Tab-separated table of C-alpha atoms in Angstrom:
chain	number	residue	atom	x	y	z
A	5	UNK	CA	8.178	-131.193	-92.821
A	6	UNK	CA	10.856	-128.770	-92.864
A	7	UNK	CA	12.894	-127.370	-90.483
A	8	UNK	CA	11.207	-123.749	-90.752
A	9	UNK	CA	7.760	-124.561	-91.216
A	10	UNK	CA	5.070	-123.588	-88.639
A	11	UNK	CA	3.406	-126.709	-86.858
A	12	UNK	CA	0.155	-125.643	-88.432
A	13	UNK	CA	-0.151	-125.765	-92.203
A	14	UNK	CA	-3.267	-124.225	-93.933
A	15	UNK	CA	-4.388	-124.821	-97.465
A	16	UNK	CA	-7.506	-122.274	-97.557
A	17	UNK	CA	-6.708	-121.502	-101.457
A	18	UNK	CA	-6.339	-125.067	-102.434
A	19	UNK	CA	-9.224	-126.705	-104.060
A	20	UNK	CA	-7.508	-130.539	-103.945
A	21	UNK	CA	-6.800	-129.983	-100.395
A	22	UNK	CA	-10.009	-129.263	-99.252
A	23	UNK	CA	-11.413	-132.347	-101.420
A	24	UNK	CA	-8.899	-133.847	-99.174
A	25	UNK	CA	-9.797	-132.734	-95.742
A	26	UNK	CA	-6.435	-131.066	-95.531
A	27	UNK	CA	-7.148	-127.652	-95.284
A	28	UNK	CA	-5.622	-127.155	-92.183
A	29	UNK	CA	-3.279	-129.818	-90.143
A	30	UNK	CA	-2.107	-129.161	-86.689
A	31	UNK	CA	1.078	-131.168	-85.856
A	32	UNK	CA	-0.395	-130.662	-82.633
A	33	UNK	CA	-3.696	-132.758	-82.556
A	34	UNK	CA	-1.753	-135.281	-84.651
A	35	UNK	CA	-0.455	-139.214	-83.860
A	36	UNK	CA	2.779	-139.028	-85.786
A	37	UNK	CA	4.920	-142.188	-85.706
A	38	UNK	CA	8.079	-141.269	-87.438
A	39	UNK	CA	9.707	-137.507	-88.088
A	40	UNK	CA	12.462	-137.306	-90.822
A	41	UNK	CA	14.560	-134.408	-91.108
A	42	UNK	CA	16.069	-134.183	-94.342
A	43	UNK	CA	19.228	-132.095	-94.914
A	44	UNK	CA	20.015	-132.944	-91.337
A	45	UNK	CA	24.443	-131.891	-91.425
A	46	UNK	CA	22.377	-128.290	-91.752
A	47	UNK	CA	21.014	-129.052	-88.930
A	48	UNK	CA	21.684	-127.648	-85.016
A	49	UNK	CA	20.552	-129.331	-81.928
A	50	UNK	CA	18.061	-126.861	-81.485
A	51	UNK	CA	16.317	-127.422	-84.793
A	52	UNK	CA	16.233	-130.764	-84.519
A	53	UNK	CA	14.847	-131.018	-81.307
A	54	UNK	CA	11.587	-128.817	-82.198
A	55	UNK	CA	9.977	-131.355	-84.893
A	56	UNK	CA	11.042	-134.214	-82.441
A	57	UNK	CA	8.683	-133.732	-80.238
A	58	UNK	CA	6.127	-134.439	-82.560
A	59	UNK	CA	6.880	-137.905	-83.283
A	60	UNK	CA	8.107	-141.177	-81.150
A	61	UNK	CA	10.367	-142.010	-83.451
A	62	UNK	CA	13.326	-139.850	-85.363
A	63	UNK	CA	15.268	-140.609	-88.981
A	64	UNK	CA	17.872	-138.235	-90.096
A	65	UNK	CA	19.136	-137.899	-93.830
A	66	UNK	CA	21.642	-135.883	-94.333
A	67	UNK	CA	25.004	-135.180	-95.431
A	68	UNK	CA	28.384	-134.666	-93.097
A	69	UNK	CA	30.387	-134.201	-95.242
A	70	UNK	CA	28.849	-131.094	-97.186
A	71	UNK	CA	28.790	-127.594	-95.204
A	72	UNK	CA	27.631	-128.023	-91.434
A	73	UNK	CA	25.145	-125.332	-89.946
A	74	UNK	CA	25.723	-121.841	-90.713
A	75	UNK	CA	24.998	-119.129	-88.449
A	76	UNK	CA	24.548	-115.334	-88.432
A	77	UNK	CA	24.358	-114.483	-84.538
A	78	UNK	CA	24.699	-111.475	-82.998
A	79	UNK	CA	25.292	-110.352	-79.747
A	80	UNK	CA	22.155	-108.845	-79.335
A	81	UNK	CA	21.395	-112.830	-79.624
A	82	UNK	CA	22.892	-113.964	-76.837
A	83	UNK	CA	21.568	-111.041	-75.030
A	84	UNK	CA	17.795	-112.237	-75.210
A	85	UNK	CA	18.350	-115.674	-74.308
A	86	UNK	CA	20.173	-114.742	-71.706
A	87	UNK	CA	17.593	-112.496	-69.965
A	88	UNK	CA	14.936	-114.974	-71.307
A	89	UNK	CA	16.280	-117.688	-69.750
A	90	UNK	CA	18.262	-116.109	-66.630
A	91	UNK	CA	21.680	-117.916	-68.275
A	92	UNK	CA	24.578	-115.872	-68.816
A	93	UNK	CA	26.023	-117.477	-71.533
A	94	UNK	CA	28.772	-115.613	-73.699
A	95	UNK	CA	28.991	-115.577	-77.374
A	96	UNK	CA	31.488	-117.678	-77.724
A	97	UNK	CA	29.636	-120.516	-75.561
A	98	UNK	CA	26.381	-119.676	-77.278
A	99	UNK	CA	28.245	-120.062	-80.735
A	100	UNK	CA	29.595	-123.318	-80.019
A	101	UNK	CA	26.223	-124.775	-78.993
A	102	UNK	CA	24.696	-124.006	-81.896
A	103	UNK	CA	27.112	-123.868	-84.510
A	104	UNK	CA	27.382	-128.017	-83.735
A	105	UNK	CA	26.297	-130.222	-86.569
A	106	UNK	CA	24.108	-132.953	-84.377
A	107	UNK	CA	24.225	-134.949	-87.453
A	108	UNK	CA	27.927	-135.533	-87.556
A	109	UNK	CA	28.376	-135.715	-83.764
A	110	UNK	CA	26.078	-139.183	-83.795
A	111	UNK	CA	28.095	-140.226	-86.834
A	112	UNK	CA	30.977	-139.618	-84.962
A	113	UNK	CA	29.571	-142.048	-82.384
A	114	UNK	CA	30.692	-145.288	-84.794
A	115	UNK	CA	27.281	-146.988	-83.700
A	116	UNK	CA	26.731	-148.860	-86.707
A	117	UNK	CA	23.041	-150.249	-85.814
A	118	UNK	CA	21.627	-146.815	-86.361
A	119	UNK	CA	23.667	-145.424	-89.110
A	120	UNK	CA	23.717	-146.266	-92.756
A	121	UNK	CA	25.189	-144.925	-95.708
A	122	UNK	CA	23.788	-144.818	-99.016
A	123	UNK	CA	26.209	-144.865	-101.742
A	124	UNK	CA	24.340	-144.691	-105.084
A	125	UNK	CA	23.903	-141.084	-106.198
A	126	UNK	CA	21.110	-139.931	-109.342
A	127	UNK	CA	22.596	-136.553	-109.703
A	128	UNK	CA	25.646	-136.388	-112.026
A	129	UNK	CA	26.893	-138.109	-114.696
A	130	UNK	CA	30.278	-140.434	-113.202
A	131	UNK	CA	32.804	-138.262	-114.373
A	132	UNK	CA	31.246	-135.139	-112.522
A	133	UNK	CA	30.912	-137.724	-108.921
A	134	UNK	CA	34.502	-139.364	-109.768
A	135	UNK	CA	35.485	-135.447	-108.925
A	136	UNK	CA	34.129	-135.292	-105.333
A	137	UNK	CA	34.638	-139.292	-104.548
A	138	UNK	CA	37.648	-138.946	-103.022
A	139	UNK	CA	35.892	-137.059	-100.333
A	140	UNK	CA	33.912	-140.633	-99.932
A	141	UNK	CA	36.626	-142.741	-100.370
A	142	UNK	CA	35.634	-143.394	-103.582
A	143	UNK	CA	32.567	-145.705	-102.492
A	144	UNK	CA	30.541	-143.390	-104.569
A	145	UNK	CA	28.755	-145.365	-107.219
A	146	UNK	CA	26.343	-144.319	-110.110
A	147	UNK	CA	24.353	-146.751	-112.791
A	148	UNK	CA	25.599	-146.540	-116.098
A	149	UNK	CA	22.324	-146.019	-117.487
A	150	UNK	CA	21.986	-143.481	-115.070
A	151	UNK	CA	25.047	-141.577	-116.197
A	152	UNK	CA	24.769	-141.586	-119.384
A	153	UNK	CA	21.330	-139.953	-118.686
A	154	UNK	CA	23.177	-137.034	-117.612
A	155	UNK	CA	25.216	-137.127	-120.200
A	156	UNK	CA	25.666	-133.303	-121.802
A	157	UNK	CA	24.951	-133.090	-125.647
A	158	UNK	CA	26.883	-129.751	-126.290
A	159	UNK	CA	30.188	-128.554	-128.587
A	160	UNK	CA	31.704	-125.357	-127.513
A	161	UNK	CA	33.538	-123.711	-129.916
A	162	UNK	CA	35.956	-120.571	-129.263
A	163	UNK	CA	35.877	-117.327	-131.190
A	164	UNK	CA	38.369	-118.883	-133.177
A	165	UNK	CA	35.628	-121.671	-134.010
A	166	UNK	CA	38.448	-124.135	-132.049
A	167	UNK	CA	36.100	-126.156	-129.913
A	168	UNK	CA	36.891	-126.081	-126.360
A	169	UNK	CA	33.808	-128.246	-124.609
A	170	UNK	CA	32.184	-131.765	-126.126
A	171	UNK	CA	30.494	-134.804	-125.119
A	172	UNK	CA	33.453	-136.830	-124.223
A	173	UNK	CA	34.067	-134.976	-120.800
A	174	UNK	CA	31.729	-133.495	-118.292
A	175	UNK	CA	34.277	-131.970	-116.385
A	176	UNK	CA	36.492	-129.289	-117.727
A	177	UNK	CA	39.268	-126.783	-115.879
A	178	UNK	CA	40.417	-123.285	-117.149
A	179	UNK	CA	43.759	-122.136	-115.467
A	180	UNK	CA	43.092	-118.423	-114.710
A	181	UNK	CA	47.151	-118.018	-113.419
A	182	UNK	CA	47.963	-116.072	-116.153
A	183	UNK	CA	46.294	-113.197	-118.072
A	184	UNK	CA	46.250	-113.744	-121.899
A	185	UNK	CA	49.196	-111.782	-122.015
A	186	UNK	CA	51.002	-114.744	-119.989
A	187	UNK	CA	51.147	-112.351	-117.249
A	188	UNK	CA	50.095	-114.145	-113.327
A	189	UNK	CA	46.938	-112.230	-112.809
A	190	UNK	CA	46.171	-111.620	-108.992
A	191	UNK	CA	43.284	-111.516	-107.116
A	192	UNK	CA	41.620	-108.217	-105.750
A	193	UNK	CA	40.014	-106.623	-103.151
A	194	UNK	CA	38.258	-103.653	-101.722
A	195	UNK	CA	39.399	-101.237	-98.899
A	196	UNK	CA	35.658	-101.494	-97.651
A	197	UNK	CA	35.565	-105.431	-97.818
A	198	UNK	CA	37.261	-108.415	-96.099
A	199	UNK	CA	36.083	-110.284	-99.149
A	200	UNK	CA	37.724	-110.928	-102.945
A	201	UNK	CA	36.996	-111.471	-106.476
A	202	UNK	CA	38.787	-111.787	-109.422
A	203	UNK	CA	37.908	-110.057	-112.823
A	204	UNK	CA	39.644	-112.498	-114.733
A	205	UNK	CA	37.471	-114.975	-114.235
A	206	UNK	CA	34.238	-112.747	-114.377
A	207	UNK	CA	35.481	-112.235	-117.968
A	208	UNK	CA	36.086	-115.815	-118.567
A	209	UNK	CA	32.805	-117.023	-116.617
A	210	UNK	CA	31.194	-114.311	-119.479
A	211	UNK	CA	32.777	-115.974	-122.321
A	212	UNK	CA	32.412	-119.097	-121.361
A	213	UNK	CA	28.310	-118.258	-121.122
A	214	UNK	CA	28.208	-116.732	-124.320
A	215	UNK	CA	29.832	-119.437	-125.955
A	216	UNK	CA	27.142	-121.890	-124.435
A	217	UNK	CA	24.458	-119.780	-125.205
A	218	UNK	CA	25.204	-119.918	-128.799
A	219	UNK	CA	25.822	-123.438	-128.951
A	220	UNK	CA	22.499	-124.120	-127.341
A	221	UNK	CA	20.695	-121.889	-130.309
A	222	UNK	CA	20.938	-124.319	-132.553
A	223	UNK	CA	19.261	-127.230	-131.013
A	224	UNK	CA	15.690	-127.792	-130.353
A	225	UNK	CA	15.272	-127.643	-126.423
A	226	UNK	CA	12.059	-128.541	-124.988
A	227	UNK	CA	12.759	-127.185	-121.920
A	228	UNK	CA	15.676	-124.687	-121.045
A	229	UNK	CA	18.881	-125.955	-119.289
A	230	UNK	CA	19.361	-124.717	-115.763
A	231	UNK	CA	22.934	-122.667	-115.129
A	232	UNK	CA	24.248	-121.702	-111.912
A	233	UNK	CA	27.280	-119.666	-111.121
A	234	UNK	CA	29.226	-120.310	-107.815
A	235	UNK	CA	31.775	-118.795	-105.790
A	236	UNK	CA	33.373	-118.969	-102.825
A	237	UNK	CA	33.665	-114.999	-102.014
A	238	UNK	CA	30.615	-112.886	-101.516
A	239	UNK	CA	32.663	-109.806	-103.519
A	240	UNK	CA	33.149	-112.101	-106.634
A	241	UNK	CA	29.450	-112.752	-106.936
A	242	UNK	CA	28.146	-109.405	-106.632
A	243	UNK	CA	30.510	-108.114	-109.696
A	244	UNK	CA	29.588	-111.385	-111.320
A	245	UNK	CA	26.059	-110.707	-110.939
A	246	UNK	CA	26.133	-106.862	-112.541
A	247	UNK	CA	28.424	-108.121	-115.769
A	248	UNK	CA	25.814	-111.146	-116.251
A	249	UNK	CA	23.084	-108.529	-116.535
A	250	UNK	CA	24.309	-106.835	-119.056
A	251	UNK	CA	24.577	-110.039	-121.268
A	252	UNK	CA	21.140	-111.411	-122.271
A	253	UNK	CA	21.604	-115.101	-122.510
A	254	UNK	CA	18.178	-116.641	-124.018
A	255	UNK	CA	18.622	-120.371	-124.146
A	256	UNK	CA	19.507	-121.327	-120.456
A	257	UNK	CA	18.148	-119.781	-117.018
A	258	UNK	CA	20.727	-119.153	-114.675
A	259	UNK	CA	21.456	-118.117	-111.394
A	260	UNK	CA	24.898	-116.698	-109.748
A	261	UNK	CA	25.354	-117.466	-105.623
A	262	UNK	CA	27.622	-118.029	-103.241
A	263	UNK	CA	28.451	-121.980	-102.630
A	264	UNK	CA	27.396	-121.871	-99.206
A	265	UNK	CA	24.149	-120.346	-100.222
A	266	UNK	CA	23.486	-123.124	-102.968
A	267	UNK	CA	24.334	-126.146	-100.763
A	268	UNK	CA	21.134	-128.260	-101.372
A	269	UNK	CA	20.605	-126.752	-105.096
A	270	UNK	CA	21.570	-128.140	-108.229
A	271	UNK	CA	22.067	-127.463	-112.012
A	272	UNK	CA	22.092	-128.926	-115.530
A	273	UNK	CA	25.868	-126.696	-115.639
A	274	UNK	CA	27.925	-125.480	-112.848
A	275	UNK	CA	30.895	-122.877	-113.344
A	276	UNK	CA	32.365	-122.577	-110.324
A	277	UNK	CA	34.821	-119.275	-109.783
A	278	UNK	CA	37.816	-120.461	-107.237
A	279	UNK	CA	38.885	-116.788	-107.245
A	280	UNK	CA	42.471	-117.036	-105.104
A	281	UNK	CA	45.227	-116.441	-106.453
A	282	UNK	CA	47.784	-114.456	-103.650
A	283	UNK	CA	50.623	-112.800	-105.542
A	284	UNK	CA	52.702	-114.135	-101.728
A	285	UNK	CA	51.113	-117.840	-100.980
A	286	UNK	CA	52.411	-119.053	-97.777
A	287	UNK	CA	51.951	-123.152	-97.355
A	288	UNK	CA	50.415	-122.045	-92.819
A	289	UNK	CA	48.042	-119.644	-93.238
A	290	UNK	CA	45.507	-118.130	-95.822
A	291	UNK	CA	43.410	-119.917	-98.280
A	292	UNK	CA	41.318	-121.147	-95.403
A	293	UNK	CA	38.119	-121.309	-98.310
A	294	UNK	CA	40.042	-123.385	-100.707
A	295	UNK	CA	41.445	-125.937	-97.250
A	296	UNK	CA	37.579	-127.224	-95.874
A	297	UNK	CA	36.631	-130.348	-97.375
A	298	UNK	CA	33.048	-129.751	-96.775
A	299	UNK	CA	32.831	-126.879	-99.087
A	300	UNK	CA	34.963	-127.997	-101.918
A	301	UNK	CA	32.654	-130.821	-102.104
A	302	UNK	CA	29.525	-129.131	-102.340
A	303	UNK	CA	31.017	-126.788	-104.895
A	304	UNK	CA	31.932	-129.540	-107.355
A	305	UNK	CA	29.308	-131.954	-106.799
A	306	UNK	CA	25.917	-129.301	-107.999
A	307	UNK	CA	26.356	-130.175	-111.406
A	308	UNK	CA	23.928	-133.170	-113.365
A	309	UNK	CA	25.825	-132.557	-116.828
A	310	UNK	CA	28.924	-130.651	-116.765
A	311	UNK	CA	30.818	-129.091	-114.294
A	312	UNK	CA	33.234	-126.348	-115.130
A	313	UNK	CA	35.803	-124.686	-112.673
A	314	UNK	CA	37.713	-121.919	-112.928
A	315	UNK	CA	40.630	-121.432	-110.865
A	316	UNK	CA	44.337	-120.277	-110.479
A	317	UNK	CA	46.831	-123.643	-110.432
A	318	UNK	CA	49.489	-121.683	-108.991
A	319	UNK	CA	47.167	-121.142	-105.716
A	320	UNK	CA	45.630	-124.198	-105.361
A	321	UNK	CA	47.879	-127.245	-106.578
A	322	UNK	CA	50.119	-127.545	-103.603
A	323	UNK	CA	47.093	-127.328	-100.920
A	324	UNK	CA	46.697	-130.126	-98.729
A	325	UNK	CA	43.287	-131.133	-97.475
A	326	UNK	CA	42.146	-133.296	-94.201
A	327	UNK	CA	39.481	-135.804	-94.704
A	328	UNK	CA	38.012	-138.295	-92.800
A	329	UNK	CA	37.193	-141.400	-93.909
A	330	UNK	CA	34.265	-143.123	-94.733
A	331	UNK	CA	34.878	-146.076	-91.885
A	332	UNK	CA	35.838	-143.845	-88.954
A	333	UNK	CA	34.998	-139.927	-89.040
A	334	UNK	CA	37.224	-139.519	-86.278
A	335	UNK	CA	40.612	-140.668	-88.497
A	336	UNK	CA	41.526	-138.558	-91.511
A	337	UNK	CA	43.912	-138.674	-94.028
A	338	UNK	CA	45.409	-135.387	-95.854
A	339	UNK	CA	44.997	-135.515	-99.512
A	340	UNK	CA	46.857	-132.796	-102.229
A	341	UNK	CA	43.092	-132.832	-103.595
A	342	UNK	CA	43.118	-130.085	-106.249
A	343	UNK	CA	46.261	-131.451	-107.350
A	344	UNK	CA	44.857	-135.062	-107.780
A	345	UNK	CA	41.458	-133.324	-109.509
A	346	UNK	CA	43.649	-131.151	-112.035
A	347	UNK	CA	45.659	-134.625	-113.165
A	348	UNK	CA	42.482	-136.238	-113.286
A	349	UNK	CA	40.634	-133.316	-115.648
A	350	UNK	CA	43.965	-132.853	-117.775
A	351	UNK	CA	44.403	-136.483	-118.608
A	352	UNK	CA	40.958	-136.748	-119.810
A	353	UNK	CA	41.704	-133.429	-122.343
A	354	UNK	CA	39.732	-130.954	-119.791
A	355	UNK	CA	42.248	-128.581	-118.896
A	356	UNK	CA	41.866	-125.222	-120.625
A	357	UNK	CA	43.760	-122.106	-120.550
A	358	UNK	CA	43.284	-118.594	-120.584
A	359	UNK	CA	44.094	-118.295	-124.292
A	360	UNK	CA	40.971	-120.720	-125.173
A	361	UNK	CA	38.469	-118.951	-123.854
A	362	UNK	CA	39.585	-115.020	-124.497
């Protein structure tokens, strides 16, 4: 069941089901004996409590350490629950009830006879998970079989036929600081928007596609790799999304969205766009994005075969990062994380610059 199904499913249309004697189920008329909520950090109280009435018995999977729930309430909101409900709750009061992941407050609890934690992952191949495992303490593990499964089978080569992406890594890093003139290249903005983007790295994301598009032509693919595009800033995608339809890319589908929007997705290849990069970067305040844990994880870890990021050095190397650890969610230490990442990608020959790609 998912969280925004109705409690009465009907399969009028499906043949099998009928065969089946499930053409229609009502949760209602039903003896369930166990609910489980997948996706559950996503969850709020309120969300979980509506399945839970349905069953005597509750099991939560989910993630706390990915984005918690996200909310779009208005004050209009409030308003109807309030004369609903005779309450006179403010926004603020309404926000924080709901905003709550339910998830993270039980692990927060420390009860260790009704929490688990399972640390073998399918998804990526080991060098994509060694990326995010500091976020997990680095009790992250993966079979070998398994990664090597996952294992990408491309060469990238430049327009100067240099090749810039092969087998031996699975992450890579291109430093957008500088413009191919060696010029720092600053991010942008709009008078009408709070958000950013960056047109550097639109053109480099572009390249970088092209480049694995034509790579990709000359093998024989059954099926078509999957490609997804993610960004931190609503701004960056939308330009992102009108230069990508002017290219026509035949060999992979793809799909450009915001990170928070693709928590719970995943693809064959990940670019991810880190956008920043403040021509005045104060250590206190700004960045805010680039500073939770919970979405630089889910940004890095959607990839199965190769991740590639695309970010600004100069704006990201010196932040610091609070995580908790995987024994006590209530104690965190503060990690330099994209520092430790970019030391990690360079020493295994996957940091790129500028004048690769362009």
């Amino acid at each position: 069941m998912t969280l925004t199904s109705s409690n009465l499913f009907k399969y009028n249309n499906d043949n099998f089901a009928k065969k089946m004697g499930l053409e229609e189920i009502s949760l209602k008329t039903m003896d369930v004996d166990t609910v489980i909520i997948d996706e559950a950090s996503k969850a709020t109280l309120i969300e979980i409590l509506m399945p839970l009435i349905y069953g005597k018995s509750l099991i939560l999977v989910g993630d706390y350490r990915q984005l918690p729930p996200i909310l779009k309430l208005q004050q209009a909101d409030v308003d109807q629950v309030n004369e609903v409900t005779g309450k006179d709750y403010s926004y603020n009061q309404m926000f924080e009830l709901l905003d709550k992941s339910i998830f993270k407050n039980l692990i927060a609890a420390n009860n260790s006879s009704l929490t688990t934690m399972l640390k073998t992952q399918y998804r990526s191949h080991q060098q994509i998970m060694d990326v995010v495992n500091k976020f997990y303490d680095q009790e992250l593990r993966v079979d070998q079989e398994v990664s090597e499964q996952k294992r990408h089978d491309l060469n990238v080569f430049n327009k100067y036929n240099n090749e810039i992406i092969n087998s031996k890594s699975s992450v890579y890093w291109i430093d957008s600081t500088n413009d191919v003139g060696g010029e720092v290249h600053y991010e942008k903005s709009l008078e009408t928007s709070t958000s950013l983007y960056n047109d550097l790295e639109i053109d480099l994301t572009v390249e970088v596609m092209k480049r694995i598009d034509e790579t990709l032509a000359t093998k024989e693919l059954k099926t078509k790799p999957s490609l997804a595009v993610i960004s931190f800033y609503g701004l960056h995608v939308s330009k992102l999304n009108r230069e990508l339809k002017k290219a026509k890319f035949k060999n992979f589908d793809f799909v450009v969205s915001t990170v928070d929007d693709f928590q719970g997705k995943e693809a064959d290849y990940v670019i991810v766009n880190m956008v920043r990069n403040p021509k005045n970067i104060s250590s206190k305040s700004g960045r805010d994005f680039l500073r939770k844990y919970e979405r630089i994880n889910v940004a890095f870890s959607r990839a199965r075969e190769l991740l590639i990021v695309i970010g600004a050095q100069r704006a990201v190397k010196d932040i610091s990062v609070k995580i908790p650890t995987v024994a006590d969610i209530n104690v965190s230490n503060t990690f330099e994380v994209y520092a430790d990442i970019i030391a990690k990608i360079e020493h295994d020959g996957g940091l790129l610059q500028v004048q690769e790609i362009l």
